[in-house]
Coordinates of C-alpha atoms in Angstrom, one line a residue:
Chain G
X1 CA 0.0 0.0 0.0
X2 CA 1.3 3.4 -1.1
X3 CA 0.2 6.8 0.0
X4 CA 1.4 9.7 -2.0
X5 CA 1.3 13.4 -1.2
X6 CA 0.5 15.2 -4.4
X7 CA 0.4 18.6 -6.0
X8 CA -0.2 19.0 -9.8
X9 CA 1.7 17.9 -12.9
X10 CA 4.8 16.3 -11.3
X11 CA 2.7 14.3 -8.9
X12 CA 0.2 13.3 -11.6
X13 CA 3.0 11.9 -13.8
X14 CA 4.6 9.9 -10.9
X15 CA 1.2 8.5 -10.0
X16 CA 0.6 7.7 -13.7
X17 CA 3.9 5.7 -13.6
X18 CA 3.0 4.0 -10.4
X19 CA -0.2 2.5 -11.8
X20 CA 2.0 0.8 -14.4
X21 CA 3.8 -1.2 -11.8
X22 CA 1.2 -1.8 -9.1
X23 CA -2.6 -2.1 -8.6
X24 CA -4.3 1.3 -8.7
X25 CA -6.4 0.2 -5.7
X26 CA -3.3 0.0 -3.6
X27 CA -2.5 3.6 -4.2
X28 CA -3.9 6.6 -2.2
X29 CA -3.1 10.1 -3.3
X30 CA -3.6 12.8 -0.7
X31 CA -3.9 15.9 -2.9
X32 CA -3.3 19.6 -2.2
X33 CA -6.3 21.8 -2.2
X34 CA -4.6 25.1 -1.4
X35 CA -4.6 26.0 -5.1
X36 CA -8.4 25.7 -5.2
X37 CA -10.2 28.7 -6.4
X38 CA -13.7 30.0 -6.9
X39 CA -14.3 31.7 -10.2
X40 CA -17.6 32.5 -12.0
X41 CA -19.2 30.8 -9.0
X42 CA -17.5 27.5 -9.9
X43 CA -15.3 25.6 -7.5
X44 CA -12.1 24.7 -9.3
X45 CA -9.5 22.2 -7.9
X46 CA -6.5 22.4 -10.2
X47 CA -4.3 19.8 -8.5
X48 CA -7.1 17.3 -8.0
X49 CA -8.1 17.7 -11.7
X50 CA -4.6 17.4 -13.0
X51 CA -4.1 14.2 -11.1
X52 CA -7.5 13.0 -12.2
X53 CA -7.1 13.8 -15.9
X54 CA -3.6 12.4 -16.0
X55 CA -4.6 9.1 -14.4
X56 CA -7.5 8.9 -16.8
X57 CA -5.1 9.4 -19.7
X58 CA -7.3 12.3 -20.6
X59 CA -4.9 15.1 -19.8
X60 CA -3.9 17.6 -22.5
X61 CA -0.4 16.3 -23.3
X62 CA 0.8 19.7 -24.6
X63 CA -0.1 21.8 -21.6
X64 CA 0.1 19.2 -18.8
X65 CA -3.2 20.5 -17.5
X66 CA -6.7 20.5 -18.8
X67 CA -8.2 17.9 -21.1
X68 CA -7.1 16.6 -24.4
X69 CA -9.2 17.6 -27.4
X70 CA -10.4 20.7 -25.5
X71 CA -12.4 23.5 -27.0
X72 CA -12.8 27.0 -25.7
X73 CA -16.3 28.2 -26.6
X74 CA -17.2 29.5 -23.2
X75 CA -14.0 31.4 -22.7
X76 CA -14.2 32.9 -26.2
X77 CA -17.7 34.2 -25.4
X78 CA -16.7 35.4 -21.9
X79 CA -13.8 37.3 -23.4
X80 CA -16.3 39.1 -25.7
X81 CA -18.3 40.0 -22.6
X82 CA -15.2 41.4 -20.9
X83 CA -15.3 38.8 -18.2
X84 CA -12.5 37.3 -16.2
X85 CA -10.5 35.1 -18.6
X86 CA -7.0 35.1 -17.2
X87 CA -7.8 31.7 -15.7
X88 CA -8.4 29.7 -18.8
X89 CA -11.1 27.0 -18.5
X90 CA -11.9 24.7 -21.4
X91 CA -15.4 23.6 -22.2
X92 CA -14.9 19.9 -21.1
X93 CA -13.0 21.1 -18.1
X94 CA -15.9 23.4 -17.2
X95 CA -18.2 20.4 -17.0
X96 CA -16.0 19.0 -14.2
X97 CA -16.3 22.2 -12.3
X98 CA -20.0 22.4 -12.9
X99 CA -20.4 18.9 -11.7
X100 CA -18.3 19.5 -8.6
X101 CA -19.9 22.8 -7.7
X102 CA -23.5 21.5 -8.1
X103 CA -22.7 18.5 -5.9
X104 CA -21.1 20.7 -3.2
X105 CA -24.2 22.9 -3.3
X106 CA -26.3 19.8 -2.8
X107 CA -24.3 19.1 0.4
X108 CA -21.7 16.6 -0.8
X109 CA -18.2 16.9 0.6
X110 CA -15.2 17.6 -1.6
X111 CA -14.0 14.1 -0.8
X112 CA -17.2 12.5 -1.9
X113 CA -17.4 14.5 -5.1
X114 CA -13.7 13.7 -5.9
X115 CA -14.5 10.0 -5.5
X116 CA -17.5 10.3 -7.8
X117 CA -15.4 12.1 -10.4
X118 CA -12.6 9.5 -10.1
X119 CA -15.2 6.7 -10.7
X120 CA -16.7 8.6 -13.7
X121 CA -13.2 9.0 -15.2
X122 CA -12.4 5.4 -14.6
X123 CA -9.6 6.2 -12.2
X124 CA -8.8 3.4 -9.7
X125 CA -6.3 5.3 -7.5
X126 CA -8.0 6.6 -4.4
X127 CA -7.9 10.4 -4.6
X128 CA -8.3 12.2 -1.3
X129 CA -8.4 15.9 -1.0
X130 CA -6.2 16.6 2.0
X131 CA -9.2 18.3 3.6
X132 CA -12.8 18.9 2.9
X133 CA -12.6 22.2 4.7
X134 CA -11.5 25.6 3.1
X135 CA -7.8 25.9 2.8
X136 CA -6.3 28.5 0.6
X137 CA -2.7 29.2 -0.2
X138 CA -2.0 32.9 -0.2
X139 CA 1.1 34.8 -1.0
X140 CA 2.3 37.9 0.6
X141 CA 4.3 39.6 -2.2
X142 CA 7.4 41.6 -1.6
X143 CA 5.5 44.7 -2.7
X144 CA 3.1 44.2 0.2
X145 CA 0.1 42.8 -1.7
X146 CA -1.4 39.6 -0.6
X147 CA -2.8 37.4 -3.5
X148 CA -4.5 34.1 -3.9
X149 CA -2.4 31.3 -5.3
X150 CA -3.9 31.3 -8.8
X151 CA -3.5 35.0 -9.0
X152 CA 0.2 34.5 -8.3
X153 CA 0.6 31.5 -10.4
X154 CA -1.5 32.2 -13.5
X155 CA -2.4 35.9 -13.6
X156 CA 1.1 37.1 -12.5
X157 CA 2.8 34.1 -14.1
X158 CA 4.7 33.8 -10.7
X159 CA 7.0 36.5 -11.9
X160 CA 6.9 38.4 -8.6
X161 CA 8.9 38.2 -5.5
X162 CA 7.2 36.5 -2.5
X163 CA 7.8 37.5 1.1
X164 CA 5.7 34.9 2.8
X165 CA 3.3 32.0 2.1
X166 CA 0.2 31.6 4.2
X167 CA -2.4 28.8 4.3
X168 CA -5.6 30.5 5.1
X169 CA -7.9 28.2 6.9
X170 CA -5.2 25.7 7.8
X171 CA -5.8 26.2 11.5
X172 CA -9.4 25.0 11.3
X173 CA -9.0 22.5 8.4
X174 CA -9.5 18.9 9.5
X175 CA -7.9 16.1 7.5
X176 CA -10.3 14.6 5.1
X177 CA -11.8 11.1 5.9
X178 CA -9.1 8.5 5.4
X179 CA -6.1 10.9 5.1
X180 CA -4.4 10.2 8.4
X181 CA -5.3 6.6 8.2
X182 CA -3.7 6.3 4.7
X183 CA -0.5 7.9 6.0
X184 CA -0.4 5.6 9.0
X185 CA -1.2 2.4 7.0
X186 CA 1.0 2.9 4.0
X187 CA 4.0 0.7 3.4
X188 CA 5.7 3.7 1.9
X189 CA 4.6 7.3 1.9
X190 CA 5.7 9.0 -1.3
X191 CA 6.2 12.8 -1.5
X192 CA 5.7 13.4 -5.2
X193 CA 8.0 15.9 -7.1
X194 CA 5.7 18.8 -6.4
X195 CA 6.5 22.3 -5.2
X196 CA 7.6 21.9 -1.5
X197 CA 6.5 25.4 -0.6
X198 CA 3.1 25.8 -2.3
X199 CA 2.0 22.2 -3.1
X200 CA 3.3 19.9 -0.4
X201 CA 3.5 22.4 2.5
X202 CA -0.3 23.2 2.4
X203 CA -0.9 19.4 2.7
X204 CA 1.4 19.2 5.7
X205 CA -0.2 22.3 7.2
X206 CA -3.5 20.5 7.8
X207 CA -3.9 19.6 11.4
X208 CA -2.5 16.2 12.2
X209 CA -0.7 15.6 8.9
X210 CA 2.7 16.7 10.0
X211 CA 2.5 14.5 13.1
X212 CA 1.3 11.5 11.1
X213 CA 4.2 12.0 8.7
X214 CA 6.8 12.5 11.4
X215 CA 5.6 9.2 13.0
X216 CA 6.2 7.4 9.7
X217 CA 9.5 9.3 8.8
X218 CA 11.4 6.1 8.1
X219 CA 8.8 5.1 5.5
X220 CA 8.6 8.5 3.8
X221 CA 10.4 8.9 0.4
X222 CA 10.4 12.2 -1.4
X223 CA 11.3 12.9 -5.0
X224 CA 13.1 16.2 -5.6
X225 CA 11.2 18.6 -7.8
X226 CA 14.5 20.5 -8.2
X227 CA 16.9 19.2 -10.8
X228 CA 20.3 20.9 -11.4
X229 CA 19.2 23.8 -9.2
X230 CA 16.0 24.6 -11.2
X231 CA 12.4 23.6 -11.0
X232 CA 11.2 21.5 -14.0
X233 CA 8.0 23.6 -13.9
X234 CA 6.8 26.5 -11.9
X235 CA 8.4 28.6 -9.3
X236 CA 9.7 26.0 -6.7
X237 CA 13.3 27.1 -7.2
X238 CA 12.6 30.8 -6.6
X239 CA 10.2 30.1 -3.7
X240 CA 12.7 27.9 -1.9
X241 CA 15.3 30.8 -2.1
X242 CA 12.6 33.3 -1.0
X243 CA 11.9 31.1 2.0
X244 CA 15.6 31.1 2.9
X245 CA 16.5 27.7 1.5
X246 CA 18.9 26.7 -1.3
X247 CA 17.4 26.1 -4.7
X248 CA 19.0 22.7 -4.9
X249 CA 18.4 19.1 -3.8
X250 CA 20.1 20.1 -0.6
X251 CA 17.6 22.8 0.0
X252 CA 14.8 20.3 -0.7
X253 CA 16.4 17.8 1.7
X254 CA 16.6 20.4 4.4
X255 CA 13.0 21.5 3.8
X256 CA 11.7 17.9 4.1
X257 CA 14.2 16.5 6.7
X258 CA 11.8 16.7 9.7
X259 CA 9.6 14.1 8.3
X260 CA 11.3 12.6 5.2
X261 CA 14.0 9.9 5.5
X262 CA 14.8 9.4 1.9
X263 CA 15.2 11.8 -1.0
X264 CA 15.4 10.7 -4.7
X265 CA 17.4 13.1 -6.7
X266 CA 18.2 13.3 -10.4
X267 CA 21.4 11.9 -11.8
X268 CA 22.3 15.5 -12.8
X269 CA 22.7 16.2 -9.0
X270 CA 24.6 13.0 -8.2
X271 CA 27.5 15.1 -6.9
X272 CA 25.3 16.6 -4.2
X273 CA 24.3 13.2 -2.7
X274 CA 26.8 13.6 0.2
X275 CA 25.4 17.1 1.0
X276 CA 21.8 15.6 1.0
X277 CA 22.9 12.9 3.4
X278 CA 24.6 15.5 5.5
X279 CA 21.1 16.9 6.1
X280 CA 20.2 13.6 7.7
X281 CA 18.3 12.3 4.7
X282 CA 19.2 9.1 2.8
X283 CA 19.9 9.9 -0.9
X284 CA 19.0 7.8 -3.9
X285 CA 20.2 8.9 -7.3
X286 CA 18.1 8.1 -10.4
X287 CA 16.7 9.5 -13.6
X288 CA 13.8 11.7 -12.5
X289 CA 12.6 13.4 -15.6
X290 CA 9.2 11.9 -16.5
X291 CA 9.0 12.7 -20.2
X292 CA 6.8 9.7 -20.9
X293 CA 4.9 7.0 -19.0
X294 CA 7.8 4.5 -19.3
X295 CA 10.1 6.9 -17.5
X296 CA 7.4 7.7 -14.9
X297 CA 7.0 4.0 -14.2
X298 CA 10.8 3.6 -13.9
X299 CA 10.9 6.4 -11.4
X300 CA 8.0 5.0 -9.5
X301 CA 9.9 1.7 -9.2
X302 CA 12.9 3.6 -7.8
X303 CA 10.7 5.2 -5.2
X304 CA 9.1 1.9 -4.2
X305 CA 12.5 0.2 -4.0
X306 CA 13.8 3.1 -1.9
X307 CA 10.9 2.7 0.5
X308 CA 11.2 -1.0 1.0
Chain Z
X1 CA -41.3 57.0 -22.7
X2 CA -42.5 53.4 -22.4
X3 CA -42.1 51.1 -19.5
X4 CA -42.8 47.4 -20.1
X5 CA -43.3 44.6 -17.6
X6 CA -41.6 41.6 -19.2
X7 CA -41.4 37.9 -18.9
X8 CA -39.6 35.8 -21.5
X9 CA -40.2 35.0 -25.1
X10 CA -43.5 37.0 -25.7
X11 CA -42.1 40.0 -24.0
X12 CA -38.8 39.8 -25.8
X13 CA -40.6 39.7 -29.2
X14 CA -42.8 42.7 -28.4
X15 CA -39.8 44.7 -27.2
X16 CA -37.9 43.7 -30.3
X17 CA -40.8 45.1 -32.3
X18 CA -40.9 48.3 -30.2
X19 CA -37.3 49.2 -31.0
X20 CA -38.4 49.2 -34.7
X21 CA -40.8 52.1 -34.1
X22 CA -39.2 54.1 -31.3
X23 CA -35.8 54.9 -29.8
X24 CA -34.5 52.1 -27.7
X25 CA -33.3 54.6 -25.1
X26 CA -37.0 55.6 -24.5
X27 CA -37.9 52.0 -23.5
X28 CA -37.4 50.5 -20.0
X29 CA -38.2 46.9 -19.5
X30 CA -38.9 45.8 -15.9
X31 CA -38.1 42.1 -16.1
X32 CA -39.2 39.1 -14.0
X33 CA -36.6 37.4 -11.9
X34 CA -38.8 34.8 -10.3
X35 CA -37.6 32.3 -12.9
X36 CA -34.0 32.8 -11.9
X37 CA -32.2 29.7 -10.7
X38 CA -28.8 28.7 -9.3
X39 CA -27.3 25.7 -11.0
X40 CA -23.7 24.4 -11.0
X41 CA -23.0 27.5 -8.8
X42 CA -24.1 29.7 -11.7
X43 CA -26.7 32.4 -11.4
X44 CA -29.1 32.0 -14.3
X45 CA -31.7 34.6 -15.3
X46 CA -33.8 33.1 -18.1
X47 CA -36.2 36.0 -18.7
X48 CA -33.5 38.7 -18.6
X49 CA -31.4 36.7 -21.0
X50 CA -34.2 35.9 -23.4
X51 CA -35.0 39.7 -23.5
X52 CA -31.3 40.5 -23.8
X53 CA -30.5 38.0 -26.6
X54 CA -33.7 38.9 -28.5
X55 CA -33.0 42.6 -28.5
X56 CA -29.4 41.9 -29.5
X57 CA -30.7 39.8 -32.5
X58 CA -28.6 37.0 -31.0
X59 CA -31.5 34.7 -29.9
X60 CA -31.7 31.2 -31.2
X61 CA -34.7 31.6 -33.7
X62 CA -35.6 28.0 -33.5
X63 CA -36.0 27.6 -29.7
X64 CA -36.9 31.2 -28.8
X65 CA -34.3 31.0 -26.0
X66 CA -30.6 30.7 -25.9
X67 CA -28.2 32.0 -28.5
X68 CA -28.0 31.5 -32.2
X69 CA -25.1 29.3 -33.4
X70 CA -24.9 27.7 -30.0
X71 CA -22.7 24.7 -29.2
X72 CA -23.1 22.2 -26.3
X73 CA -19.7 21.0 -25.4
X74 CA -20.0 21.7 -21.7
X75 CA -23.4 19.9 -21.4
X76 CA -22.2 17.0 -23.4
X77 CA -19.3 16.5 -21.0
X78 CA -21.5 17.1 -18.0
X79 CA -23.8 14.4 -19.2
X80 CA -20.9 11.9 -19.4
X81 CA -20.1 12.8 -15.8
X82 CA -23.7 12.1 -14.8
X83 CA -24.3 15.8 -13.8
X84 CA -27.5 17.8 -13.8
X85 CA -28.4 18.3 -17.5
X86 CA -32.1 18.7 -17.6
X87 CA -31.6 22.5 -17.7
X88 CA -29.8 22.8 -21.0
X89 CA -27.1 25.5 -21.1
X90 CA -25.2 26.2 -24.3
X91 CA -21.6 27.1 -24.3
X92 CA -22.0 30.8 -25.3
X93 CA -25.0 31.1 -22.9
X94 CA -22.8 29.7 -20.1
X95 CA -20.4 32.6 -20.7
X96 CA -23.3 35.0 -19.8
X97 CA -23.9 33.1 -16.6
X98 CA -20.2 33.0 -15.7
X99 CA -19.9 36.7 -16.3
X100 CA -23.0 37.4 -14.1
X101 CA -22.1 35.1 -11.3
X102 CA -18.5 36.4 -11.1
X103 CA -19.7 40.0 -11.0
X104 CA -22.3 39.2 -8.4
X105 CA -19.6 37.5 -6.3
X106 CA -17.5 40.7 -6.7
X107 CA -20.4 42.6 -5.1
X108 CA -22.2 44.1 -8.1
X109 CA -26.0 44.1 -8.0
X110 CA -28.1 42.2 -10.5
X111 CA -29.2 45.5 -11.9
X112 CA -25.6 46.7 -12.5
X113 CA -24.6 43.4 -14.1
X114 CA -27.7 43.5 -16.3
X115 CA -26.8 47.0 -17.5
X116 CA -23.2 45.8 -18.2
X117 CA -24.5 42.8 -20.2
X118 CA -26.9 45.0 -22.1
X119 CA -24.0 47.3 -23.0
X120 CA -21.8 44.4 -24.1
X121 CA -24.6 43.0 -26.2
X122 CA -25.2 46.4 -27.8
X123 CA -28.8 46.6 -26.4
X124 CA -30.1 50.2 -26.0
X125 CA -33.3 49.3 -24.1
X126 CA -32.9 49.9 -20.4
X127 CA -33.2 46.4 -18.8
X128 CA -34.1 46.5 -15.1
X129 CA -34.5 43.3 -13.0
X130 CA -37.6 44.0 -11.0
X131 CA -35.6 43.5 -7.9
X132 CA -31.9 43.0 -7.0
X133 CA -33.1 40.9 -4.0
X134 CA -33.8 37.2 -4.1
X135 CA -37.3 36.4 -5.4
X136 CA -38.2 32.9 -6.5
X137 CA -41.4 31.6 -8.0
X138 CA -42.3 28.3 -6.4
X139 CA -45.2 26.0 -7.3
X140 CA -47.1 23.9 -4.9
X141 CA -48.2 20.9 -7.0
X142 CA -51.5 19.2 -6.7
X143 CA -49.6 16.2 -5.4
X144 CA -48.3 18.2 -2.5
X145 CA -44.7 18.7 -3.6
X146 CA -43.3 22.2 -3.8
X147 CA -40.9 22.8 -6.7
X148 CA -38.9 25.8 -8.0
X149 CA -40.1 27.4 -11.2
X150 CA -37.5 25.8 -13.6
X151 CA -38.1 22.4 -12.1
X152 CA -41.8 22.8 -13.0
X153 CA -41.2 24.5 -16.3
X154 CA -38.3 22.6 -17.7
X155 CA -37.8 19.4 -15.8
X156 CA -41.5 18.5 -15.4
X157 CA -42.3 20.2 -18.8
X158 CA -45.2 21.9 -16.9
X159 CA -47.2 18.8 -17.3
X160 CA -48.3 18.7 -13.7
X161 CA -51.3 20.2 -11.9
X162 CA -50.5 23.3 -9.7
X163 CA -52.4 24.1 -6.6
X164 CA -50.7 27.3 -5.6
X165 CA -48.0 29.7 -6.8
X166 CA -45.7 31.4 -4.3
X167 CA -43.1 34.1 -4.7
X168 CA -40.5 33.3 -2.1
X169 CA -38.7 36.4 -0.9
X170 CA -41.4 38.8 -2.3
X171 CA -42.1 40.1 1.2
X172 CA -38.5 41.4 1.5
X173 CA -37.7 42.1 -2.1
X174 CA -37.3 45.8 -2.7
X175 CA -37.9 47.2 -6.2
X176 CA -34.6 47.6 -8.1
X177 CA -33.2 51.1 -8.6
X178 CA -35.4 52.9 -11.1
X179 CA -38.2 50.4 -11.2
X180 CA -40.9 52.5 -9.5
X181 CA -39.7 55.7 -11.1
X182 CA -39.9 54.1 -14.6
X183 CA -43.5 53.0 -13.9
X184 CA -44.4 56.5 -12.6
X185 CA -42.7 58.4 -15.4
X186 CA -43.8 56.3 -18.4
X187 CA -46.3 57.7 -20.9
X188 CA -47.5 54.2 -21.3
X189 CA -46.9 51.1 -19.1
X190 CA -47.0 48.0 -21.3
X191 CA -47.7 44.6 -19.9
X192 CA -46.1 42.3 -22.4
X193 CA -47.8 39.1 -23.5
X194 CA -46.2 37.0 -20.8
X195 CA -47.7 34.5 -18.5
X196 CA -49.8 36.5 -16.0
X197 CA -49.5 33.9 -13.3
X198 CA -45.8 33.1 -13.3
X199 CA -44.1 35.9 -15.3
X200 CA -46.0 39.1 -14.6
X201 CA -47.4 38.3 -11.1
X202 CA -43.9 37.9 -9.5
X203 CA -43.1 41.4 -10.9
X204 CA -46.2 42.8 -9.4
X205 CA -45.5 41.0 -6.1
X206 CA -42.4 43.1 -5.4
X207 CA -43.2 45.6 -2.7
X208 CA -44.5 48.9 -4.2
X209 CA -45.0 47.7 -7.7
X210 CA -48.7 46.9 -7.5
X211 CA -49.3 50.4 -5.9
X212 CA -47.3 52.1 -8.6
X213 CA -49.2 50.3 -11.3
X214 CA -52.6 51.0 -9.7
X215 CA -51.7 54.7 -9.6
X216 CA -51.0 54.6 -13.4
X217 CA -53.9 52.3 -14.3
X218 CA -55.2 54.6 -17.0
X219 CA -51.9 54.4 -18.7
X220 CA -51.4 50.6 -18.4
X221 CA -52.0 48.6 -21.6
X222 CA -51.6 44.8 -21.5
X223 CA -51.4 42.3 -24.4
X224 CA -53.1 39.0 -23.8
X225 CA -50.9 36.0 -23.9
X226 CA -54.0 33.9 -24.4
X227 CA -55.2 33.6 -28.0
X228 CA -58.4 31.6 -28.8
X229 CA -58.3 30.1 -25.3
X230 CA -54.8 28.8 -25.4
X231 CA -51.3 30.1 -24.5
X232 CA -49.1 30.5 -27.5
X233 CA -46.3 29.1 -25.5
X234 CA -46.1 27.6 -22.0
X235 CA -48.7 26.9 -19.4
X236 CA -50.5 30.2 -19.0
X237 CA -53.8 28.7 -20.1
X238 CA -53.7 25.8 -17.6
X239 CA -52.3 28.0 -14.8
X240 CA -55.1 30.6 -15.2
X241 CA -57.7 27.8 -14.8
X242 CA -55.8 26.3 -11.8
X243 CA -55.9 29.8 -10.2
X244 CA -59.7 29.9 -10.8
X245 CA -59.7 32.1 -13.9
X246 CA -61.0 31.4 -17.4
X247 CA -58.4 30.4 -20.0
X248 CA -59.5 33.2 -22.3
X249 CA -58.9 36.9 -22.9
X250 CA -61.8 37.4 -20.4
X251 CA -59.8 35.5 -17.7
X252 CA -56.8 37.6 -18.5
X253 CA -58.8 40.8 -18.3
X254 CA -60.2 39.8 -14.9
X255 CA -56.7 38.9 -13.7
X256 CA -55.3 42.3 -14.7
X257 CA -58.3 44.5 -14.1
X258 CA -57.1 46.0 -10.8
X259 CA -54.3 47.8 -12.5
X260 CA -54.7 47.5 -16.2
X261 CA -57.1 49.8 -18.1
X262 CA -56.7 48.4 -21.7
X263 CA -56.2 44.9 -23.0
X264 CA -55.1 44.1 -26.5
X265 CA -56.6 40.9 -27.7
X266 CA -56.1 38.9 -30.9
X267 CA -58.5 39.1 -33.8
X268 CA -59.3 35.4 -33.1
X269 CA -60.9 36.6 -29.9
X270 CA -62.8 39.6 -31.4
X271 CA -66.1 38.2 -30.3
X272 CA -65.0 38.3 -26.7
X273 CA -64.3 42.0 -26.7
X274 CA -67.7 42.9 -25.0
X275 CA -66.9 40.4 -22.3
X276 CA -63.5 41.9 -21.8
X277 CA -65.0 45.3 -21.5
X278 CA -67.6 43.9 -19.0
X279 CA -64.6 43.3 -16.7
X280 CA -64.0 47.1 -16.7
X281 CA -61.1 46.9 -19.2
X282 CA -61.1 48.7 -22.5
X283 CA -60.5 46.2 -25.3
X284 CA -58.4 46.7 -28.5
X285 CA -58.5 44.0 -31.2
X286 CA -55.5 43.4 -33.4
X287 CA -53.2 40.7 -34.8
X288 CA -51.0 39.7 -31.8
X289 CA -49.1 36.7 -33.2
X290 CA -45.5 37.9 -33.5
X291 CA -44.1 35.5 -36.0
X292 CA -41.6 38.0 -37.3
X293 CA -40.1 41.4 -36.4
X294 CA -42.5 43.2 -38.8
X295 CA -45.5 41.7 -37.0
X296 CA -43.9 42.5 -33.6
X297 CA -43.5 46.1 -34.7
X298 CA -47.1 46.3 -35.9
X299 CA -48.3 45.0 -32.5
X300 CA -46.0 47.4 -30.7
X301 CA -47.6 50.3 -32.7
X302 CA -51.1 49.0 -31.7
X303 CA -50.0 49.0 -28.0
X304 CA -48.5 52.6 -28.3
X305 CA -51.7 53.8 -30.0
X306 CA -53.8 52.2 -27.3
X307 CA -51.9 54.0 -24.6
X308 CA -52.0 57.4 -26.1

């Protein structure tokens, strides 16, 4: 049994590889919801959807988010109306948000709706939002403004300096049903190669999760999202530096060290393995670039081996 | 200056005819919002949109609602997900609802958002939701269930017996900015050929509107939505009977008599003119079937003449 802490694209690809080498039903993904946003009245869960669509082999392969064969009729019309279009939502993707929002309005929890969507998309991996409660990643910018995650990530293209990251609601957010149990029961807990600062940290910020991870530290294996000093995607490199950490696998190791015992780093960073171990984290060197499903599966195998 | 009380399709067509014979800026439409519904988190205003799209010459001519050249990508995907699809929303139409819902979430009133949409659609008629407050038409069915208007109208295809019509929120709904003033200042107040029971009555139920209309009774001209005993569209005929009125122009005259001085009826009902007048309502006989813009304009001229 594997439990994975997951953000968006990197997590989705590792999970997609994992279902090549083990039964989907033996995998639980605990997914970040700090990126969630409400727009046009719709409740949008970018990380959950990226994981969902990727596992369903329905992801848009060019963007890494959204659905393949997507059309943009609604957004085209909304643009003509002068509506909010900086957060691009395809027509098929909108159906997911309509479904989710309606079910939430009917009183279903996010966890229940996510399970329903996973079933409809034919995804056998158990997808758990880390919490059913509101939890929103917010960024205090160097300029003094505080913005929601998607505003930072999409609207501002994360091209702004960040002073502080906050998880609004984390103090009251309870772990979703099954989350703590999945961490406690897993043979290996996998920290997917997601942004430590804004994808994994909001998961860990939910009450009880950090303790559950610390209790399983020996079984927790992380994959570095930083390769050769840079994030493969997104602002993880810059955010680590802004939080006072190195933008390197050593910075990642230090960030995760309290509750991670093993870090998988890319071959490009092999020379840094001793520095990773100096942080008190076992180091495994392997190819980590998941450019196709075969490579994702190979990395998943490395992670499983590292955990056993 | 003309102020029109408006429901959906019939009202939209009369207003479309009216802009052929007078300046759009001299027309105010006070539109029913009792049909409004929240679905998928979106705030949907069917009557406002039908009037808006028709005046913009963007209406789907085949259905009488929705937009021309519409596509259904979102609904097709939502159906695959097992979502709520009995209320059909086209992709372009969804953009309108996304725009409205987002603006309402930002704190704009429904009146403000409606004015914005009218401007974007190039509609010069002033469109006023009768109220910015929640007002929802609900139907107590003969079987004992109470349903929202769209559930009755669309989901149940209005093929159920109605015991009572209620306007939830009417007690607290204040008339929107300009509504009472538009009724007071109009040379003629036009009651469009909309359903008296579920399109016009919720407008009149808003506090102050009935009084404002009664004060202008001599200037209020209605067009009968009943022709030869039947509604041209929708359940007006059956609802009138269920409310204890005749399904005829005489029933319409009796329904409106407290605040309407003149009723325009179709030539098919010419023989009933004396019975209409016996209700204390002046009767004007004219062709009322608005099968094209030319006929709509001709009917609009009849109405203007009747009011002057």
